[in-house]
Amino acid sequence: VVRWGRSVFANIQKFIQFQLTVNVAALLINVVAAISSGDVPLNAVQLLWVNLIMDTLGALALATEPPTDHLMHRLPVGRKEPLITNIMWRNLIVQALYQVTVLLVLNFKGTSILHLEGERRQHASDVKNTMIFNAFVLSQIFNEFNARKPDEINVFTGVTKNYLFMGIIGITCVLQIIIIEFLGKFTKTVKLDWKLWLASIGIGLFSWPLAVLGKMIPVPKTPLAVYFVRPFQRCINARRS
């Protein structure tokens, strides 16, 4: 019973970390791009697709993770302890910063990086934005593996035994290919050649070694929320005294 209870709690935390990473990255990318250039690389339809695969398929994939013996080595969680731990914040910040940095570089310098100077301006912009959208979605697919094991180096332990997780990853990849290659009018994207597909995969794939490096960063045992609450508590106590 304890093992299954901890598994449910851990799966909720996995999904929250994964979902926050997606939302923070998408928000920062569009806000920074809109403020600087007045244009957003991820349109409404693309964001709806991202939310669909992350909210529905992503939740289903991470919520069905079976319990492992590793859960029994954790300390009990108190009632007042935060749901989002320092480890989750660390993983979230590392992945979100990476995605935002890479995709904003593509947004501002993508025309020269992708060698689109000789193309028509509108076509070059469409290719650049499609590349950003594709790389963003693939980054979430690869990061979904990282979310399986927030506090472990090897995120692939037992992944082949979770057929639902692997099936959802496969379905998401197939749907992404269909959207890019065949549903351009609906999502306002253009077809990408094999070089841009490999580049998109490479951007997403780098999240795996980055996750390993990120997990080597030590985190304090005191919850981060405490550091933000303390100044307010001091002000309140000072007024009372």
Rosetta silent file (secondary structure, phi, psi, omega in degrees, C-alpha in Angstrom):
SEQUENCE: VVRWGRSVFANIQKFIQFQLTVNVAALLINVVAAISSGDVPLNAVQLLWVNLIMDTLGALALATEPPTDHLMHRLPVGRKEPLITNIMWRNLIVQALYQVTVLLVLNFKGTSILHLEGERRQHASDVKNTMIFNAFVLSQIFNEFNARKPDEINVFTGVTKNYLFMGIIGITCVLQIIIIEFLGKFTKTVKLDWKLWLASIGIGLFSWPLAVLGKMIPVPKTPLAVYFVRPFQRCINARRS
SCORE:     score description
SCORE:     0.000 S_00000001
   1 L     0.000  -45.663  178.977    0.000    0.000    0.000 S_00000001
   2 H   -61.665  -40.586 -179.170    2.793    2.428    0.904 S_00000001
   3 H   -61.847  -45.680  179.953    4.607    1.561   -2.332 S_00000001
   4 H   -69.814  -37.491  177.718    1.565    2.289   -4.470 S_00000001
   5 H   -63.032  -42.622  176.874    0.757    5.461   -2.530 S_00000001
   6 H   -66.065  -33.755  179.387    4.260    6.787   -3.074 S_00000001
   7 H   -65.314  -43.423  178.269    4.020    5.829   -6.746 S_00000001
   8 H   -62.112  -44.709  179.568    0.852    7.897   -7.234 S_00000001
   9 H   -63.321  -43.027 -179.979    2.432   10.877   -5.477 S_00000001
  10 H   -65.227  -39.226  179.783    5.643   10.545   -7.513 S_00000001
  11 H   -66.024  -36.113  175.783    3.712   10.307  -10.797 S_00000001
  12 H   -63.557  -42.567  178.790    1.837   13.500   -9.967 S_00000001
  13 H   -64.759  -38.946  178.306    5.144   15.248   -9.337 S_00000001
  14 H   -59.751  -46.355 -179.056    6.566   13.939  -12.630 S_00000001
  15 H   -66.583  -39.476  179.289    3.668   15.357  -14.595 S_00000001
  16 H   -62.707  -44.711  177.865    3.806   18.700  -12.789 S_00000001
  17 H   -60.555  -45.440 -179.435    7.522   19.062  -13.532 S_00000001
  18 H   -63.844  -45.809 -177.453    6.971   18.115  -17.165 S_00000001
  19 H   -66.952  -41.713  178.974    3.960   20.398  -17.604 S_00000001
  20 H   -64.185  -37.615  178.141    5.607   23.411  -15.964 S_00000001
  21 H   -60.955  -44.811  179.400    8.669   23.011  -18.185 S_00000001
  22 H   -62.231  -49.152 -175.754    6.490   23.095  -21.302 S_00000001
  23 H   -67.292  -41.996  179.803    4.442   26.088  -20.181 S_00000001
  24 H   -64.063  -44.422 -179.749    7.388   28.144  -18.928 S_00000001
  25 H   -64.299  -47.444 -179.574    9.372   27.562  -22.119 S_00000001
  26 H   -62.499  -41.929 -179.310    6.443   28.329  -24.448 S_00000001
  27 H   -64.182  -47.712 -178.057    5.506   31.455  -22.490 S_00000001
  28 H   -64.885  -40.734 -179.496    9.025   32.885  -22.411 S_00000001
  29 H   -61.517  -49.338 -177.452    9.659   32.169  -26.091 S_00000001
  30 H   -70.669  -37.972 -178.953    6.482   33.890  -27.286 S_00000001
  31 H   -67.079  -47.690 -179.877    6.688   36.800  -24.834 S_00000001
  32 H   -63.424  -43.011  179.867   10.318   37.641  -25.620 S_00000001
  33 H   -65.754  -39.908 -179.200    9.746   37.280  -29.372 S_00000001
  34 H   -67.267  -41.063 -179.284    6.570   39.383  -29.268 S_00000001
  35 H   -68.738  -38.444 -174.623    8.183   42.195  -27.277 S_00000001
  36 H   -82.490  -40.046 -174.485   11.323   42.322  -29.417 S_00000001
  37 H  -120.851  -10.069 -179.194    9.949   41.793  -32.922 S_00000001
  38 L    80.480    4.321 -179.526    6.161   41.967  -32.623 S_00000001
  39 L  -129.139  147.641 -179.496    5.785   38.440  -34.012 S_00000001
  40 L  -112.292  135.220 -179.116    5.418   35.105  -32.225 S_00000001
  41 L   -75.069  -26.162 -179.716    7.059   31.896  -33.534 S_00000001
  42 L  -109.301  111.014 -178.501    4.403   29.603  -31.997 S_00000001
  43 L   -82.478 -179.756 -173.657    0.892   30.380  -33.199 S_00000001
  44 H   -63.795  -42.328 -178.884   -2.390   29.478  -31.501 S_00000001
  45 H   -64.817  -41.261  178.967   -2.947   26.215  -33.379 S_00000001
  46 H   -64.832  -40.635  178.139    0.573   25.027  -32.625 S_00000001
  47 H   -66.656  -34.454  175.936    0.192   25.857  -28.935 S_00000001
  48 H   -64.184  -40.134  177.596   -3.106   23.952  -28.864 S_00000001
  49 H   -65.635  -41.898  178.113   -1.330   20.916  -30.304 S_00000001
  50 H   -61.459  -44.392  179.642    1.466   21.249  -27.749 S_00000001
  51 H   -65.678  -33.884  179.280   -1.072   21.464  -24.926 S_00000001
  52 H   -64.364  -49.903 -176.210   -2.942   18.459  -26.302 S_00000001
  53 H   -73.142  -27.894 -179.075    0.068   16.158  -26.369 S_00000001
  54 H   -84.810  -40.238 -178.350    1.420   17.466  -23.076 S_00000001
  55 H   -75.914  -44.668 -174.107   -1.828   17.652  -21.088 S_00000001
  56 H   -90.013  -65.936 -176.342   -3.509   14.517  -22.394 S_00000001
  57 H   -67.574  -40.126  179.740   -0.926   12.132  -23.806 S_00000001
  58 H   -64.309  -42.655  178.607    1.866   13.351  -21.532 S_00000001
  59 H   -63.787  -41.637  179.911   -0.263   12.988  -18.413 S_00000001
  60 H   -64.711  -39.500 -178.658   -1.368    9.512  -19.459 S_00000001
  61 H   -67.305  -44.397 -176.561    2.203    8.414  -20.146 S_00000001
  62 H   -80.513  -28.054 -178.844    3.643    9.666  -16.856 S_00000001
  63 H   -75.480  -15.951 -178.039    0.645    8.750  -14.704 S_00000001
  64 L   -98.915   12.432  177.138    0.898    5.094  -15.707 S_00000001
  65 L   -65.206  126.041 -179.199    4.460    4.634  -14.485 S_00000001
  66 L   -72.736  157.082  178.468    4.471    1.484  -12.306 S_00000001
  67 L   -67.868  147.405  179.724    5.881    1.611   -8.743 S_00000001
  68 L  -124.728  162.944  178.728    9.542    0.784   -8.262 S_00000001
  69 H   -66.412  -23.303  179.856   11.646   -0.308   -5.290 S_00000001
  70 H   -59.687  -30.243 -178.621   13.500    3.015   -5.474 S_00000001
  71 H   -64.205  -29.531 -177.193   10.428    4.718   -3.994 S_00000001
  72 H   -76.381  -10.346  177.673   10.808    2.786   -0.750 S_00000001
  73 H   -89.892   -5.192  178.990   14.247    4.312   -0.144 S_00000001
  74 L   -82.020  153.903  174.939   12.788    7.828    0.040 S_00000001
  75 L   -74.361  152.087  176.842   11.943    9.531    3.304 S_00000001
  76 L   -60.065  147.145 -179.159    8.242    9.985    4.129 S_00000001
  77 L   -97.106  125.493  179.384    6.700   13.206    2.838 S_00000001
  78 L   -73.756  161.348 -178.353    5.129   15.467    5.451 S_00000001
  79 L   -65.786  -31.321 -175.596    1.714   17.035    5.018 S_00000001
  80 L   -95.275    1.106  178.792    3.129   20.566    4.926 S_00000001
  81 L   -74.206  144.298 -176.644    5.983   19.859    2.527 S_00000001
  82 L   -67.656  148.898  178.496    5.644   21.511   -0.912 S_00000001
  83 L   -69.611  -35.917  178.876    4.453   19.460   -3.865 S_00000001
  84 L   -95.791  110.621 -176.433    7.163   20.955   -6.083 S_00000001
  85 L   -84.202  169.825  177.283   10.515   20.018   -4.569 S_00000001
  86 H   -62.986  -34.282  177.060   13.884   21.704   -5.068 S_00000001
  87 H   -62.763  -41.577  178.182   14.921   18.810   -7.306 S_00000001
  88 H   -65.237  -41.817  177.725   11.924   19.467   -9.532 S_00000001
  89 H   -60.912  -42.456  179.545   12.715   23.187   -9.676 S_00000001
  90 H   -60.663  -49.140  179.848   16.312   22.407  -10.646 S_00000001
  91 H   -62.394  -41.515 -179.857   15.261   20.064  -13.469 S_00000001
  92 H   -61.976  -48.594 -176.934   12.604   22.496  -14.657 S_00000001
  93 H   -64.200  -42.567 -179.009   14.949   25.488  -14.764 S_00000001
  94 H   -61.143  -49.654 -177.140   17.734   23.583  -16.558 S_00000001
  95 H   -69.871  -42.247 -178.735   15.462   22.247  -19.303 S_00000001
  96 H   -65.027  -42.750  178.615   13.403   25.421  -19.710 S_00000001
  97 H   -62.482  -40.895  178.626   16.495   27.647  -19.968 S_00000001
  98 H   -62.456  -49.061 -178.236   17.999   25.349  -22.575 S_00000001
  99 H   -63.486  -44.572 -179.478   14.857   25.275  -24.695 S_00000001
 100 H   -63.313  -43.872 -178.771   14.259   29.018  -24.439 S_00000001
 101 H   -62.740  -50.314 -177.093   17.879   29.856  -25.286 S_00000001
 102 H   -63.900  -45.492 -175.079   18.125   27.565  -28.313 S_00000001
 103 H   -74.046  -30.018  174.762   14.735   28.463  -29.761 S_00000001
 104 H   -72.039  -34.618  173.733   15.191   32.201  -29.271 S_00000001
 105 H   -61.597  -42.577  176.539   18.542   31.981  -31.059 S_00000001
 106 H   -64.413  -36.052 -178.385   16.713   30.263  -33.917 S_00000001
 107 H   -66.773  -40.857 -175.636   14.029   32.937  -33.827 S_00000001
 108 H   -91.507  -31.064 -176.916   16.446   35.861  -34.116 S_00000001
 109 H  -119.808   12.465 -174.934   19.303   34.263  -36.088 S_00000001
 110 H   -63.621  -32.831 -178.996   17.507   31.377  -37.748 S_00000001
 111 H   -61.609  -42.448  179.542   17.621   32.834  -41.240 S_00000001
 112 H   -80.502  -37.581 -179.731   21.415   32.858  -41.284 S_00000001
 113 H   -64.225  -39.575 -178.482   21.860   29.673  -39.224 S_00000001
 114 L   -90.021    4.145  177.965   19.560   27.702  -41.534 S_00000001
 115 L    57.414   54.589 -179.494   21.067   29.342  -44.656 S_00000001
 116 L  -110.224   17.370 -176.942   17.780   30.863  -45.813 S_00000001
 117 L   -62.738  -32.738 -177.893   19.182   34.198  -47.019 S_00000001
 118 L   -82.928   -6.654 -179.140   18.488   33.347  -50.673 S_00000001
 119 L   -84.092  162.634  172.987   14.863   32.371  -50.055 S_00000001
 120 L   -61.046  148.764 -173.469   11.846   34.646  -50.259 S_00000001
 121 H   -59.442  -44.277 -178.388   11.317   36.527  -47.014 S_00000001
 122 H   -67.361  -41.719  179.359    7.922   34.937  -46.277 S_00000001
 123 H   -65.899  -40.738  178.825    9.127   31.432  -47.119 S_00000001
 124 H   -63.059  -40.151  178.152   12.243   31.865  -45.008 S_00000001
 125 H   -65.421  -39.591  179.284   10.120   33.041  -42.079 S_00000001
 126 H   -65.351  -41.583  178.862    7.766   30.056  -42.504 S_00000001
 127 H   -65.276  -42.969 -179.887   10.661   27.583  -42.551 S_00000001
 128 H   -62.319  -46.979 -179.117   12.248   29.205  -39.503 S_00000001
 129 H   -67.097  -36.147  176.608    8.998   29.174  -37.512 S_00000001
 130 H   -65.541  -39.861  177.555    8.263   25.581  -38.533 S_00000001
 131 H   -62.272  -41.843  178.611   11.739   24.593  -37.406 S_00000001
 132 H   -63.478  -45.433  179.071   11.153   26.286  -34.041 S_00000001
 133 H   -62.436  -44.740 -178.487    7.805   24.528  -33.606 S_00000001
 134 H   -66.293  -44.068  178.872    9.210   21.140  -34.583 S_00000001
 135 H   -65.051  -36.011  179.535   12.264   21.462  -32.343 S_00000001
 136 H   -65.440  -45.605 -179.835   10.068   22.597  -29.457 S_00000001
 137 H   -65.998  -43.669  179.605    7.746   19.584  -29.729 S_00000001
 138 H   -65.820  -32.169  175.918   10.622   17.126  -30.108 S_00000001
 139 H   -63.497  -38.163  177.859   12.316   18.681  -27.079 S_00000001
 140 H   -68.479  -36.815  179.299    9.195   17.918  -25.043 S_00000001
 141 H   -63.857  -45.571  178.431    9.129   14.323  -26.313 S_00000001
 142 H   -68.427  -37.125 -179.416   12.740   13.739  -25.266 S_00000001
 143 H   -70.034  -19.381  177.154   12.201   15.606  -21.998 S_00000001
 144 H   -63.661  -32.517  174.823    9.299   13.276  -21.228 S_00000001
 145 H   -66.808  -40.558  179.157   11.898   10.553  -20.651 S_00000001
 146 H   -63.189  -34.859 -178.350   13.734   12.860  -18.233 S_00000001
 147 H   -68.641  -17.945  179.499   10.511   13.455  -16.306 S_00000001
 148 H   -64.361  -36.210 -175.678   10.229    9.719  -15.588 S_00000001
 149 L  -130.613   80.716 -176.240   13.149    9.834  -13.152 S_00000001
 150 L   -62.599  -28.394 -175.080   13.510   13.327  -11.633 S_00000001
 151 L  -118.100   15.787  179.363   16.152   12.243   -9.115 S_00000001
 152 L  -121.608  147.199 -179.830   17.913    9.405  -10.980 S_00000001
 153 L   -72.160  -46.809 -178.957   20.692    9.574  -13.566 S_00000001
 154 L   -85.307  103.140 -177.233   19.458    6.661  -15.676 S_00000001
 155 L   -86.821   -0.992 -176.130   16.049    7.752  -16.967 S_00000001
 156 L  -100.680    4.330 -179.485   15.621    4.650  -19.128 S_00000001
 157 L   -62.219  120.391  176.763   15.281    2.137  -16.305 S_00000001
 158 L    72.524    9.852 -176.075   12.225   -0.009  -17.002 S_00000001
 159 H   -68.716  -33.617 -178.598   11.046    2.144  -19.909 S_00000001
 160 H   -72.085  -17.488  178.962   10.681   -0.807  -22.283 S_00000001
 161 H   -84.214  -16.797  177.584    8.368   -2.530  -19.802 S_00000001
 162 L   -92.888   88.398 -174.797    5.928    0.384  -19.851 S_00000001
 163 H   -66.404  -32.861  179.800    4.216   -0.360  -23.150 S_00000001
 164 H   -66.678  -41.797  178.632    1.716    2.470  -22.763 S_00000001
 165 H   -61.489  -48.440 -179.369    4.505    5.036  -22.326 S_00000001
 166 H   -64.928  -36.657  178.093    6.382    3.783  -25.375 S_00000001
 167 H   -65.369  -40.984  179.277    3.153    3.636  -27.376 S_00000001
 168 H   -66.326  -40.714  176.692    2.274    7.229  -26.514 S_00000001
 169 H   -60.835  -44.212  179.095    5.768    8.403  -27.468 S_00000001
 170 H   -63.207  -44.547  179.689    5.457    6.582  -30.796 S_00000001
 171 H   -62.947  -41.847  179.314    1.988    8.000  -31.496 S_00000001
 172 H   -62.108  -41.696  178.977    3.158   11.522  -30.662 S_00000001
 173 H   -64.143  -43.516  179.993    6.116   11.219  -33.049 S_00000001
 174 H   -63.641  -44.520  179.339    3.903    9.929  -35.866 S_00000001
 175 H   -64.249  -36.108  178.573    1.349   12.706  -35.346 S_00000001
 176 H   -65.931  -40.606  176.990    4.104   15.320  -35.329 S_00000001
 177 H   -62.304  -43.436  179.694    5.412   14.035  -38.664 S_00000001
 178 H   -62.680  -42.256 -178.956    1.893   14.140  -40.121 S_00000001
 179 H   -63.373  -44.987 -177.320    1.346   17.700  -38.886 S_00000001
 180 H   -70.776  -42.288 -171.238    4.604   19.004  -40.346 S_00000001
 181 H   -89.385  -23.795 -172.239    4.481   17.143  -43.656 S_00000001
 182 H  -128.553  -15.431 -176.280    0.760   17.045  -44.476 S_00000001
 183 L  -115.690   38.977 -176.393   -1.219   19.568  -42.391 S_00000001
 184 H   -62.768  -38.143 -179.144    0.675   22.726  -43.251 S_00000001
 185 H   -66.758  -33.796 -178.531   -2.417   24.773  -44.139 S_00000001
 186 H   -76.465  -42.801 -176.976   -4.051   23.988  -40.820 S_00000001
 187 H   -97.251   -1.096 -178.815   -1.027   24.608  -38.594 S_00000001
 188 L    59.248   48.080  177.174    0.581   27.256  -40.842 S_00000001
 189 L  -122.647  170.206  176.591    3.761   25.237  -41.253 S_00000001
 190 L  -124.590  162.840  179.213    5.824   24.120  -44.248 S_00000001
 191 L   -69.335  143.206  178.177    7.523   20.829  -45.048 S_00000001
 192 L  -109.377  142.882  176.673   11.025   20.377  -43.682 S_00000001
 193 L   -79.012  175.600 -173.541   13.837   18.533  -45.441 S_00000001
 194 H   -66.302  -27.836  178.811   15.787   15.720  -43.779 S_00000001
 195 H   -66.934  -42.180  179.508   18.567   18.049  -42.645 S_00000001
 196 H   -71.053  -31.197  174.899   16.166   20.229  -40.663 S_00000001
 197 H   -65.828  -43.116  177.833   14.526   17.125  -39.220 S_00000001
 198 H   -64.051  -39.092  177.938   17.905   15.870  -38.035 S_00000001
 199 H   -64.225  -40.139  178.381   18.672   19.283  -36.559 S_00000001
 200 H   -64.170  -42.816  178.138   15.338   19.264  -34.704 S_00000001
 201 H   -63.654  -40.121  179.236   16.039   15.773  -33.359 S_00000001
 202 H   -62.839  -39.054  178.306   19.518   16.861  -32.305 S_00000001
 203 H   -63.415  -43.979  178.976   18.110   19.818  -30.354 S_00000001
 204 H   -69.776  -38.196 -176.985   15.696   17.543  -28.529 S_00000001
 205 H   -64.718  -30.045 -177.880   18.255   14.783  -28.018 S_00000001
 206 L   -66.211  -15.971  179.351   20.656   17.128  -26.227 S_00000001
 207 H   -66.933  -21.944  179.379   18.169   17.337  -23.347 S_00000001
 208 H   -70.145  -56.862  176.795   19.272   13.848  -22.238 S_00000001
 209 H   -64.421  -29.745  177.678   22.953   14.623  -21.474 S_00000001
 210 H   -65.031  -37.298  177.896   21.865   18.030  -20.206 S_00000001
 211 H   -64.518  -38.474  178.044   19.570   16.328  -17.690 S_00000001
 212 H   -63.349  -45.370  178.903   22.483   14.214  -16.455 S_00000001
 213 H   -64.976  -39.130 -179.379   24.637   17.306  -15.957 S_00000001
 214 H   -63.727  -35.262 -178.148   21.759   19.140  -14.287 S_00000001
 215 L   -73.587   -9.218  174.707   21.244   16.376  -11.746 S_00000001
 216 L   -85.041   -7.769  178.016   24.821   16.842  -10.590 S_00000001
 217 L   -79.817  121.326 -179.826   23.947   20.339   -9.367 S_00000001
 218 L   -70.355  148.457  178.401   23.339   20.154   -5.597 S_00000001
 219 L  -123.402  146.793  178.537   20.114   21.604   -4.230 S_00000001
 220 L   -69.415  152.586  178.322   19.427   22.848   -0.671 S_00000001
 221 L   -74.865  -28.341  178.638   17.243   20.750    1.596 S_00000001
 222 L   -71.534  128.265  179.295   15.211   23.790    2.616 S_00000001
 223 L   -57.061  142.396 -178.321   12.298   24.326    0.172 S_00000001
 224 H   -61.250  -31.100 -179.012   12.760   27.344   -2.098 S_00000001
 225 H   -60.121  -29.144 -179.113    9.371   28.721   -1.060 S_00000001
 226 H   -63.189  -38.341 -178.371   10.753   29.282    2.443 S_00000001
 227 H   -66.759  -28.366  178.805   13.311   31.795    1.152 S_00000001
 228 H   -84.052  -28.704 -177.569   10.512   33.855   -0.442 S_00000001
 229 H   -81.109  -32.995 -176.140    8.194   33.629    2.566 S_00000001
 230 H   -54.443  -46.940  179.442   10.778   34.570    5.197 S_00000001
 231 H   -57.976  -39.543  179.785   11.035   38.304    4.227 S_00000001
 232 H   -68.668  -38.588  178.028    7.246   38.673    4.470 S_00000001
 233 H   -64.288  -38.709  178.387    7.167   36.884    7.817 S_00000001
 234 H   -64.504  -40.198  178.658    9.878   39.183    9.128 S_00000001
 235 H   -64.160  -42.992 -179.307    7.897   42.249    8.023 S_00000001
 236 H   -65.171  -43.357  179.960    4.739   40.917    9.681 S_00000001
 237 H   -65.560  -36.133  179.280    6.574   40.088   12.913 S_00000001
 238 H   -66.121  -38.673  179.470    8.242   43.512   12.920 S_00000001
 239 H   -68.498  -37.317 -179.965    4.865   45.260   12.605 S_00000001
 240 H   -67.740  -35.997 -178.979    3.358   43.162   15.401 S_00000001
 241 L   -79.686    0.000    0.000    6.239   43.919   17.739 S_00000001
